[in-house]
Amino acid sequence: MRIGELAAVNGLTPKTIRFYEQAGLLPAPPRTPGGYRDYPPQTGSRLAFVRDAQSAGLTLAEIRSILALRDSGEAPCAHVTGLIEQHLMDIERRMAELRKTRTALRGLAERAATTDPSACTDADICSIIGGPAAS
């Protein structure tokens, strides 16, 4: 299957497929006598895997590591499980940070609602953020 057809069938652009090949996510396909890439039928399922893994938040390097295990004949299940657990921990940490930020912003919003701009002095950059009750 030529690159244009593969791209169309998988909802990608030929440029994306060439990028995936260059990034080591797709093996270099055989070439036709005319020099065109001739992708085997199973390339579509590999592209779907890459897309699904990206949607799950995996990086291209992580996806490449999974594919390398599979290509070597090893089942990547334990590796994938570790990656998923790490991503879940990262998300939990970021969510905790975002909750703290939301609390701080709510406090600043309350202060902003009661701040009189005419009471600001030249010494203040912004009394809403840098006022005595901030932090």
GROMACS .gro file of N, CA and C in nm:
model
  405
    1MET      N    1   0.085  -0.116   0.000
    1MET     CA    2   0.000   0.000   0.000
    1MET      C    3   0.091   0.124   0.000
    2ARG      N    4   0.063   0.218  -0.090
    2ARG     CA    5   0.144   0.338  -0.098
    2ARG      C    6   0.107   0.435   0.014
    3ILE      N    7   0.195   0.527   0.040
    3ILE     CA    8   0.182   0.614   0.157
    3ILE      C    9   0.055   0.698   0.154
    4GLY      N   10   0.014   0.747   0.038
    4GLY     CA   11  -0.107   0.828   0.029
    4GLY      C   12  -0.230   0.749   0.067
    5GLU      N   13  -0.238   0.625   0.020
    5GLU     CA   14  -0.352   0.539   0.052
    5GLU      C   15  -0.351   0.502   0.200
    6LEU      N   16  -0.233   0.467   0.253
    6LEU     CA   17  -0.221   0.435   0.395
    6LEU      C   18  -0.263   0.553   0.481
    7ALA      N   19  -0.221   0.671   0.442
    7ALA     CA   20  -0.257   0.792   0.517
    7ALA      C   21  -0.408   0.814   0.514
    8ALA      N   22  -0.468   0.803   0.397
    8ALA     CA   23  -0.612   0.827   0.383
    8ALA      C   24  -0.692   0.726   0.464
    9VAL      N   25  -0.655   0.600   0.457
    9VAL     CA   26  -0.727   0.494   0.527
    9VAL      C   27  -0.718   0.513   0.679
   10ASN      N   28  -0.607   0.569   0.727
   10ASN     CA   29  -0.585   0.582   0.871
   10ASN      C   30  -0.609   0.723   0.924
   11GLY      N   31  -0.658   0.812   0.839
   11GLY     CA   32  -0.688   0.946   0.884
   11GLY      C   33  -0.565   1.027   0.921
   12LEU      N   34  -0.456   1.002   0.854
   12LEU     CA   35  -0.330   1.073   0.879
   12LEU      C   36  -0.284   1.141   0.751
   13THR      N   37  -0.176   1.214   0.762
   13THR     CA   38  -0.115   1.271   0.643
   13THR      C   39   0.009   1.190   0.608
   14PRO      N   40   0.049   1.192   0.482
   14PRO     CA   41   0.174   1.124   0.446
   14PRO      C   42   0.293   1.178   0.527
   15LYS      N   43   0.290   1.307   0.557
   15LYS     CA   44   0.398   1.367   0.636
   15LYS      C   45   0.407   1.303   0.774
   16THR      N   46   0.292   1.277   0.836
   16THR     CA   47   0.290   1.213   0.968
   16THR      C   48   0.347   1.073   0.960
   17ILE      N   49   0.311   1.000   0.857
   17ILE     CA   50   0.362   0.864   0.842
   17ILE      C   51   0.514   0.866   0.821
   18ARG      N   52   0.562   0.958   0.740
   18ARG     CA   53   0.708   0.970   0.722
   18ARG      C   54   0.776   1.006   0.853
   19PHE      N   55   0.712   1.095   0.933
   19PHE     CA   56   0.767   1.131   1.063
   19PHE      C   57   0.774   1.008   1.154
   20TYR      N   58   0.666   0.930   1.161
   20TYR     CA   59   0.665   0.810   1.244
   20TYR      C   60   0.775   0.713   1.201
   21GLU      N   61   0.795   0.702   1.072
   21GLU     CA   62   0.902   0.615   1.022
   21GLU      C   63   1.038   0.668   1.067
   22GLN      N   64   1.059   0.797   1.052
   22GLN     CA   65   1.186   0.859   1.092
   22GLN      C   66   1.207   0.848   1.243
   23ALA      N   67   1.099   0.856   1.321
   23ALA     CA   68   1.107   0.849   1.466
   23ALA      C   69   1.123   0.706   1.518
   24GLY      N   70   1.122   0.609   1.430
   24GLY     CA   71   1.141   0.471   1.470
   24GLY      C   72   1.015   0.400   1.517
   25LEU      N   73   0.900   0.458   1.486
   25LEU     CA   74   0.773   0.395   1.525
   25LEU      C   75   0.724   0.298   1.417
   26LEU      N   76   0.767   0.320   1.296
   26LEU     CA   77   0.734   0.231   1.184
   26LEU      C   78   0.865   0.184   1.122
   27PRO      N   79   0.874   0.056   1.093
   27PRO     CA   80   0.993   0.011   1.021
   27PRO      C   81   0.990   0.064   0.877
   28ALA      N   82   1.106   0.083   0.822
   28ALA     CA   83   1.114   0.129   0.683
   28ALA      C   84   1.048   0.023   0.595
   29PRO      N   85   0.952   0.064   0.512
   29PRO     CA   86   0.883  -0.034   0.429
   29PRO      C   87   0.968  -0.070   0.306
   30PRO      N   88   0.935  -0.180   0.246
   30PRO     CA   89   1.003  -0.210   0.118
   30PRO      C   90   0.963  -0.105   0.015
   31ARG      N   91   1.040  -0.097  -0.089
   31ARG     CA   92   1.013   0.001  -0.195
   31ARG      C   93   0.971  -0.071  -0.322
   32THR      N   94   0.888  -0.004  -0.398
   32THR     CA   95   0.849  -0.056  -0.530
   32THR      C   96   0.967  -0.036  -0.624
   33PRO      N   97   0.965  -0.101  -0.740
   33PRO     CA   98   1.073  -0.077  -0.836
   33PRO      C   99   1.087   0.071  -0.874
   34GLY      N  100   0.977   0.146  -0.861
   34GLY     CA  101   0.981   0.289  -0.890
   34GLY      C  102   1.030   0.373  -0.773
   35GLY      N  103   1.060   0.309  -0.660
   35GLY     CA  104   1.112   0.379  -0.544
   35GLY      C  105   1.007   0.426  -0.444
   36TYR      N  106   0.882   0.392  -0.467
   36TYR     CA  107   0.777   0.434  -0.374
   36TYR      C  108   0.772   0.341  -0.253
   37ARG      N  109   0.736   0.396  -0.138
   37ARG     CA  110   0.717   0.313  -0.020
   37ARG      C  111   0.598   0.221  -0.046
   38ASP      N  112   0.613   0.095  -0.004
   38ASP     CA  113   0.508  -0.004  -0.023
   38ASP      C  114   0.480  -0.070   0.112
   39TYR      N  115   0.389  -0.010   0.188
   39TYR     CA  116   0.363  -0.054   0.325
   39TYR      C  117   0.282  -0.183   0.327
   40PRO      N  118   0.321  -0.276   0.414
   40PRO     CA  119   0.243  -0.400   0.428
   40PRO      C  120   0.109  -0.371   0.498
   41PRO      N  121   0.012  -0.460   0.482
   41PRO     CA  122  -0.122  -0.437   0.539
   41PRO      C  123  -0.122  -0.416   0.692
   42GLN      N  124  -0.033  -0.480   0.766
   42GLN     CA  125  -0.033  -0.469   0.912
   42GLN      C  126   0.012  -0.331   0.961
   43THR      N  127   0.058  -0.246   0.873
   43THR     CA  128   0.101  -0.112   0.913
   43THR      C  129  -0.015  -0.032   0.970
   44GLY      N  130  -0.134  -0.055   0.919
   44GLY     CA  131  -0.252   0.016   0.970
   44GLY      C  132  -0.276  -0.011   1.117
   45SER      N  133  -0.261  -0.137   1.160
   45SER     CA  134  -0.283  -0.168   1.302
   45SER      C  135  -0.174  -0.106   1.388
   46ARG      N  136  -0.053  -0.097   1.335
   46ARG     CA  137   0.057  -0.034   1.410
   46ARG      C  138   0.029   0.117   1.425
   47LEU      N  139  -0.019   0.179   1.319
   47LEU     CA  140  -0.054   0.321   1.327
   47LEU      C  141  -0.167   0.344   1.427
   48ALA      N  142  -0.265   0.255   1.429
   48ALA     CA  143  -0.375   0.266   1.526
   48ALA      C  144  -0.322   0.253   1.669
   49PHE      N  145  -0.226   0.163   1.688
   49PHE     CA  146  -0.165   0.148   1.820
   49PHE      C  147  -0.094   0.277   1.862
   50VAL      N  148  -0.018   0.335   1.771
   50VAL     CA  149   0.054   0.459   1.802
   50VAL      C  150  -0.045   0.569   1.840
   51ARG      N  151  -0.150   0.582   1.764
   51ARG     CA  152  -0.252   0.684   1.791
   51ARG      C  153  -0.318   0.660   1.927
   52ASP      N  154  -0.353   0.534   1.958
   52ASP     CA  155  -0.416   0.502   2.086
   52ASP      C  156  -0.320   0.529   2.203
   53ALA      N  157  -0.194   0.494   2.184
   53ALA     CA  158  -0.095   0.515   2.290
   53ALA      C  159  -0.074   0.664   2.314
   54GLN      N  160  -0.072   0.742   2.208
   54GLN     CA  161  -0.059   0.887   2.223
   54GLN      C  162  -0.181   0.944   2.296
   55SER      N  163  -0.298   0.895   2.263
   55SER     CA  164  -0.421   0.941   2.328
   55SER      C  165  -0.420   0.909   2.478
   56ALA      N  166  -0.349   0.803   2.514
   56ALA     CA  167  -0.338   0.765   2.655
   56ALA      C  168  -0.229   0.847   2.726
   57GLY      N  169  -0.161   0.934   2.652
   57GLY     CA  170  -0.061   1.021   2.713
   57GLY      C  171   0.081   0.969   2.707
   58LEU      N  172   0.103   0.860   2.637
   58LEU     CA  173   0.239   0.808   2.626
   58LEU      C  174   0.320   0.893   2.528
   59THR      N  175   0.447   0.909   2.559
   59THR     CA  176   0.536   0.984   2.471
   59THR      C  177   0.579   0.896   2.354
   60LEU      N  178   0.633   0.960   2.251
   60LEU     CA  179   0.681   0.881   2.136
   60LEU      C  180   0.794   0.788   2.179
   61ALA      N  181   0.879   0.833   2.271
   61ALA     CA  182   0.988   0.746   2.319
   61ALA      C  183   0.931   0.624   2.392
   62GLU      N  184   0.827   0.645   2.472
   62GLU     CA  185   0.765   0.533   2.542
   62GLU      C  186   0.699   0.437   2.442
   63ILE      N  187   0.632   0.493   2.344
   63ILE     CA  188   0.568   0.409   2.242
   63ILE      C  189   0.674   0.330   2.166
   64ARG      N  190   0.783   0.396   2.132
   64ARG     CA  191   0.893   0.328   2.062
   64ARG      C  192   0.947   0.212   2.146
   65SER      N  193   0.957   0.232   2.278
   65SER     CA  194   1.008   0.125   2.364
   65SER      C  195   0.912   0.006   2.367
   66ILE      N  196   0.784   0.033   2.366
   66ILE     CA  197   0.684  -0.075   2.362
   66ILE      C  198   0.695  -0.152   2.231
   67LEU      N  199   0.703  -0.078   2.122
   67LEU     CA  200   0.712  -0.142   1.991
   67LEU      C  201   0.841  -0.222   1.977
   68ALA      N  202   0.950  -0.172   2.035
   68ALA     CA  203   1.077  -0.244   2.028
   68ALA      C  204   1.066  -0.378   2.101
   69LEU      N  205   0.999  -0.379   2.215
   69LEU     CA  206   0.979  -0.506   2.286
   69LEU      C  207   0.898  -0.603   2.201
   70ARG      N  208   0.787  -0.552   2.145
   70ARG     CA  209   0.701  -0.638   2.063
   70ARG      C  210   0.777  -0.689   1.941
   71ASP      N  211   0.853  -0.600   1.877
   71ASP     CA  212   0.928  -0.639   1.757
   71ASP      C  213   1.036  -0.742   1.788
   72SER      N  214   1.084  -0.743   1.913
   72SER     CA  215   1.186  -0.842   1.951
   72SER      C  216   1.122  -0.975   1.991
   73GLY      N  217   0.990  -0.981   1.987
   73GLY     CA  218   0.920  -1.105   2.019
   73GLY      C  219   0.874  -1.113   2.164
   74GLU      N  220   0.900  -1.008   2.241
   74GLU     CA  221   0.863  -1.007   2.382
   74GLU      C  222   0.729  -0.938   2.400
   75ALA      N  223   0.645  -0.994   2.487
   75ALA     CA  224   0.518  -0.929   2.519
   75ALA      C  225   0.548  -0.808   2.608
   76PRO      N  226   0.501  -0.689   2.571
   76PRO     CA  227   0.535  -0.568   2.645
   76PRO      C  228   0.443  -0.537   2.763
   77CYS      N  229   0.361  -0.632   2.805
   77CYS     CA  230   0.258  -0.605   2.906
   77CYS      C  231   0.314  -0.547   3.036
   78ALA      N  232   0.420  -0.605   3.090
   78ALA     CA  233   0.475  -0.555   3.217
   78ALA      C  234   0.528  -0.413   3.198
   79HIS      N  235   0.593  -0.388   3.086
   79HIS     CA  236   0.647  -0.255   3.058
   79HIS      C  237   0.533  -0.154   3.045
   80VAL      N  238   0.429  -0.190   2.974
   80VAL     CA  239   0.314  -0.101   2.956
   80VAL      C  240   0.247  -0.073   3.090
   81THR      N  241   0.235  -0.175   3.173
   81THR     CA  242   0.175  -0.158   3.306
   81THR      C  243   0.255  -0.056   3.387
   82GLY      N  244   0.386  -0.067   3.384
   82GLY     CA  245   0.472   0.028   3.455
   82GLY      C  246   0.455   0.170   3.403
   83LEU      N  247   0.448   0.185   3.271
   83LEU     CA  248   0.429   0.317   3.212
   83LEU      C  249   0.295   0.378   3.254
   84ILE      N  250   0.191   0.296   3.251
   84ILE     CA  251   0.058   0.344   3.290
   84ILE      C  252   0.058   0.387   3.435
   85GLU      N  253   0.117   0.306   3.522
   85GLU     CA  254   0.123   0.342   3.664
   85GLU      C  255   0.197   0.473   3.685
   86GLN      N  256   0.309   0.492   3.614
   86GLN     CA  257   0.386   0.615   3.627
   86GLN      C  258   0.304   0.736   3.580
   87HIS      N  259   0.236   0.721   3.469
   87HIS     CA  260   0.153   0.831   3.419
   87HIS      C  261   0.039   0.863   3.515
   88LEU      N  262  -0.020   0.761   3.574
   88LEU     CA  263  -0.127   0.785   3.671
   88LEU      C  264  -0.074   0.861   3.792
   89MET      N  265   0.044   0.824   3.841
   89MET     CA  266   0.103   0.895   3.955
   89MET      C  267   0.132   1.040   3.918
   90ASP      N  268   0.183   1.062   3.798
   90ASP     CA  269   0.210   1.199   3.752
   90ASP      C  270   0.083   1.282   3.746
   91ILE      N  271  -0.023   1.223   3.697
   91ILE     CA  272  -0.151   1.294   3.687
   91ILE      C  273  -0.205   1.326   3.826
   92GLU      N  274  -0.196   1.232   3.918
   92GLU     CA  275  -0.243   1.256   4.054
   92GLU      C  276  -0.164   1.372   4.116
   93ARG      N  277  -0.033   1.376   4.096
   93ARG     CA  278   0.050   1.483   4.150
   93ARG      C  279   0.010   1.618   4.089
   94ARG      N  280  -0.008   1.619   3.957
   94ARG     CA  281  -0.047   1.744   3.890
   94ARG      C  282  -0.185   1.791   3.935
   95MET      N  283  -0.276   1.696   3.955
   95MET     CA  284  -0.410   1.734   4.001
   95MET      C  285  -0.404   1.796   4.140
   96ALA      N  286  -0.320   1.743   4.227
   96ALA     CA  287  -0.304   1.801   4.361
   96ALA      C  288  -0.248   1.942   4.349
   97GLU      N  289  -0.151   1.962   4.263
   97GLU     CA  290  -0.095   2.096   4.241
   97GLU      C  291  -0.201   2.191   4.187
   98LEU      N  292  -0.282   2.144   4.096
   98LEU     CA  293  -0.387   2.228   4.039
   98LEU      C  294  -0.493   2.265   4.144
   99ARG      N  295  -0.524   2.172   4.234
   99ARG     CA  296  -0.620   2.204   4.341
   99ARG      C  297  -0.565   2.315   4.430
  100LYS      N  298  -0.435   2.310   4.461
  100LYS     CA  299  -0.372   2.416   4.541
  100LYS      C  300  -0.377   2.549   4.466
  101THR      N  301  -0.348   2.545   4.338
  101THR     CA  302  -0.351   2.667   4.258
  101THR      C  303  -0.492   2.724   4.251
  102ARG      N  304  -0.592   2.639   4.236
  102ARG     CA  305  -0.731   2.684   4.233
  102ARG      C  306  -0.768   2.752   4.364
  103THR      N  307  -0.726   2.695   4.475
  103THR     CA  308  -0.755   2.756   4.605
  103THR      C  309  -0.691   2.894   4.616
  104ALA      N  310  -0.565   2.904   4.573
  104ALA     CA  311  -0.495   3.034   4.578
  104ALA      C  312  -0.565   3.135   4.488
  105LEU      N  313  -0.604   3.093   4.368
  105LEU     CA  314  -0.671   3.185   4.276
  105LEU      C  315  -0.808   3.229   4.328
  106ARG      N  316  -0.879   3.141   4.393
  106ARG     CA  317  -1.008   3.180   4.451
  106ARG      C  318  -0.988   3.287   4.558
  107GLY      N  319  -0.883   3.270   4.639
  107GLY     CA  320  -0.853   3.371   4.740
  107GLY      C  321  -0.818   3.505   4.676
  108LEU      N  322  -0.741   3.501   4.569
  108LEU     CA  323  -0.706   3.624   4.499
  108LEU      C  324  -0.829   3.687   4.433
  109ALA      N  325  -0.918   3.605   4.382
  109ALA     CA  326  -1.040   3.657   4.320
  109ALA      C  327  -1.126   3.726   4.425
  110GLU      N  328  -1.133   3.670   4.544
  110GLU     CA  329  -1.209   3.734   4.652
  110GLU      C  330  -1.146   3.868   4.688
  111ARG      N  331  -1.013   3.870   4.697
  111ARG     CA  332  -0.944   3.995   4.727
  111ARG      C  333  -0.967   4.097   4.616
  112ALA      N  334  -0.962   4.052   4.491
  112ALA     CA  335  -0.982   4.143   4.378
  112ALA      C  336  -1.120   4.206   4.382
  113ALA      N  337  -1.218   4.128   4.425
  113ALA     CA  338  -1.356   4.180   4.429
  113ALA      C  339  -1.372   4.292   4.532
  114THR      N  340  -1.286   4.295   4.632
  114THR     CA  341  -1.298   4.398   4.737
  114THR      C  342  -1.188   4.502   4.732
  115THR      N  343  -1.102   4.495   4.632
  115THR     CA  344  -0.991   4.590   4.623
  115THR      C  345  -1.036   4.718   4.555
  116ASP      N  346  -0.997   4.828   4.615
  116ASP     CA  347  -1.025   4.960   4.557
  116ASP      C  348  -0.898   5.006   4.485
  117PRO      N  349  -0.900   5.010   4.351
  117PRO     CA  350  -0.780   5.048   4.277
  117PRO      C  351  -0.726   5.185   4.316
  118SER      N  352  -0.810   5.273   4.364
  118SER     CA  353  -0.761   5.406   4.401
  118SER      C  354  -0.678   5.401   4.529
  119ALA      N  355  -0.687   5.292   4.605
  119ALA     CA  356  -0.610   5.279   4.728
  119ALA      C  357  -0.470   5.224   4.703
  120CYS      N  358  -0.441   5.184   4.580
  120CYS     CA  359  -0.307   5.131   4.548
  120CYS      C  360  -0.206   5.246   4.549
  121THR      N  361  -0.088   5.216   4.598
  121THR     CA  362   0.018   5.316   4.601
  121THR      C  363   0.121   5.286   4.493
  122ASP      N  364   0.207   5.381   4.468
  122ASP     CA  365   0.313   5.360   4.369
  122ASP      C  366   0.410   5.251   4.414
  123ALA      N  367   0.415   5.226   4.543
  123ALA     CA  368   0.504   5.121   4.595
  123ALA      C  369   0.449   4.981   4.566
  124ASP      N  370   0.319   4.974   4.539
  124ASP     CA  371   0.256   4.844   4.508
  124ASP      C  372   0.270   4.814   4.359
  125ILE      N  373   0.307   4.693   4.328
  125ILE     CA  374   0.299   4.650   4.189
  125ILE      C  375   0.154   4.615   4.162
  126CYS      N  376   0.100   4.531   4.249
  126CYS     CA  377  -0.043   4.494   4.243
  126CYS      C  378  -0.081   4.447   4.381
  127SER      N  379  -0.167   4.522   4.445
  127SER     CA  380  -0.205   4.486   4.583
  127SER      C  381  -0.291   4.360   4.588
  128ILE      N  382  -0.347   4.320   4.477
  128ILE     CA  383  -0.426   4.196   4.477
  128ILE      C  384  -0.334   4.077   4.495
  129ILE      N  385  -0.225   4.075   4.420
  129ILE     CA  386  -0.132   3.962   4.426
  129ILE      C  387  -0.028   3.980   4.537
  130GLY      N  388   0.024   4.100   4.549
  130GLY     CA  389   0.135   4.119   4.643
  130GLY      C  390   0.096   4.186   4.772
  131GLY      N  391  -0.031   4.190   4.803
  131GLY     CA  392  -0.076   4.257   4.926
  131GLY      C  393  -0.036   4.180   5.050
  132PRO      N  394  -0.055   4.239   5.166
  132PRO     CA  395  -0.012   4.178   5.292
  132PRO      C  396  -0.080   4.044   5.321
  133ALA      N  397  -0.201   4.023   5.273
  133ALA     CA  398  -0.271   3.897   5.302
  133ALA      C  399  -0.243   3.790   5.197
  134ALA      N  400  -0.158   3.822   5.097
  134ALA     CA  401  -0.128   3.725   4.992
  134ALA      C  402  -0.042   3.613   5.048
  135SER      N  403  -0.054   3.497   4.989
  135SER     CA  404   0.023   3.376   5.014
  135SER      C  405  -0.053   3.278   5.089
   0.00000   0.00000   0.00000
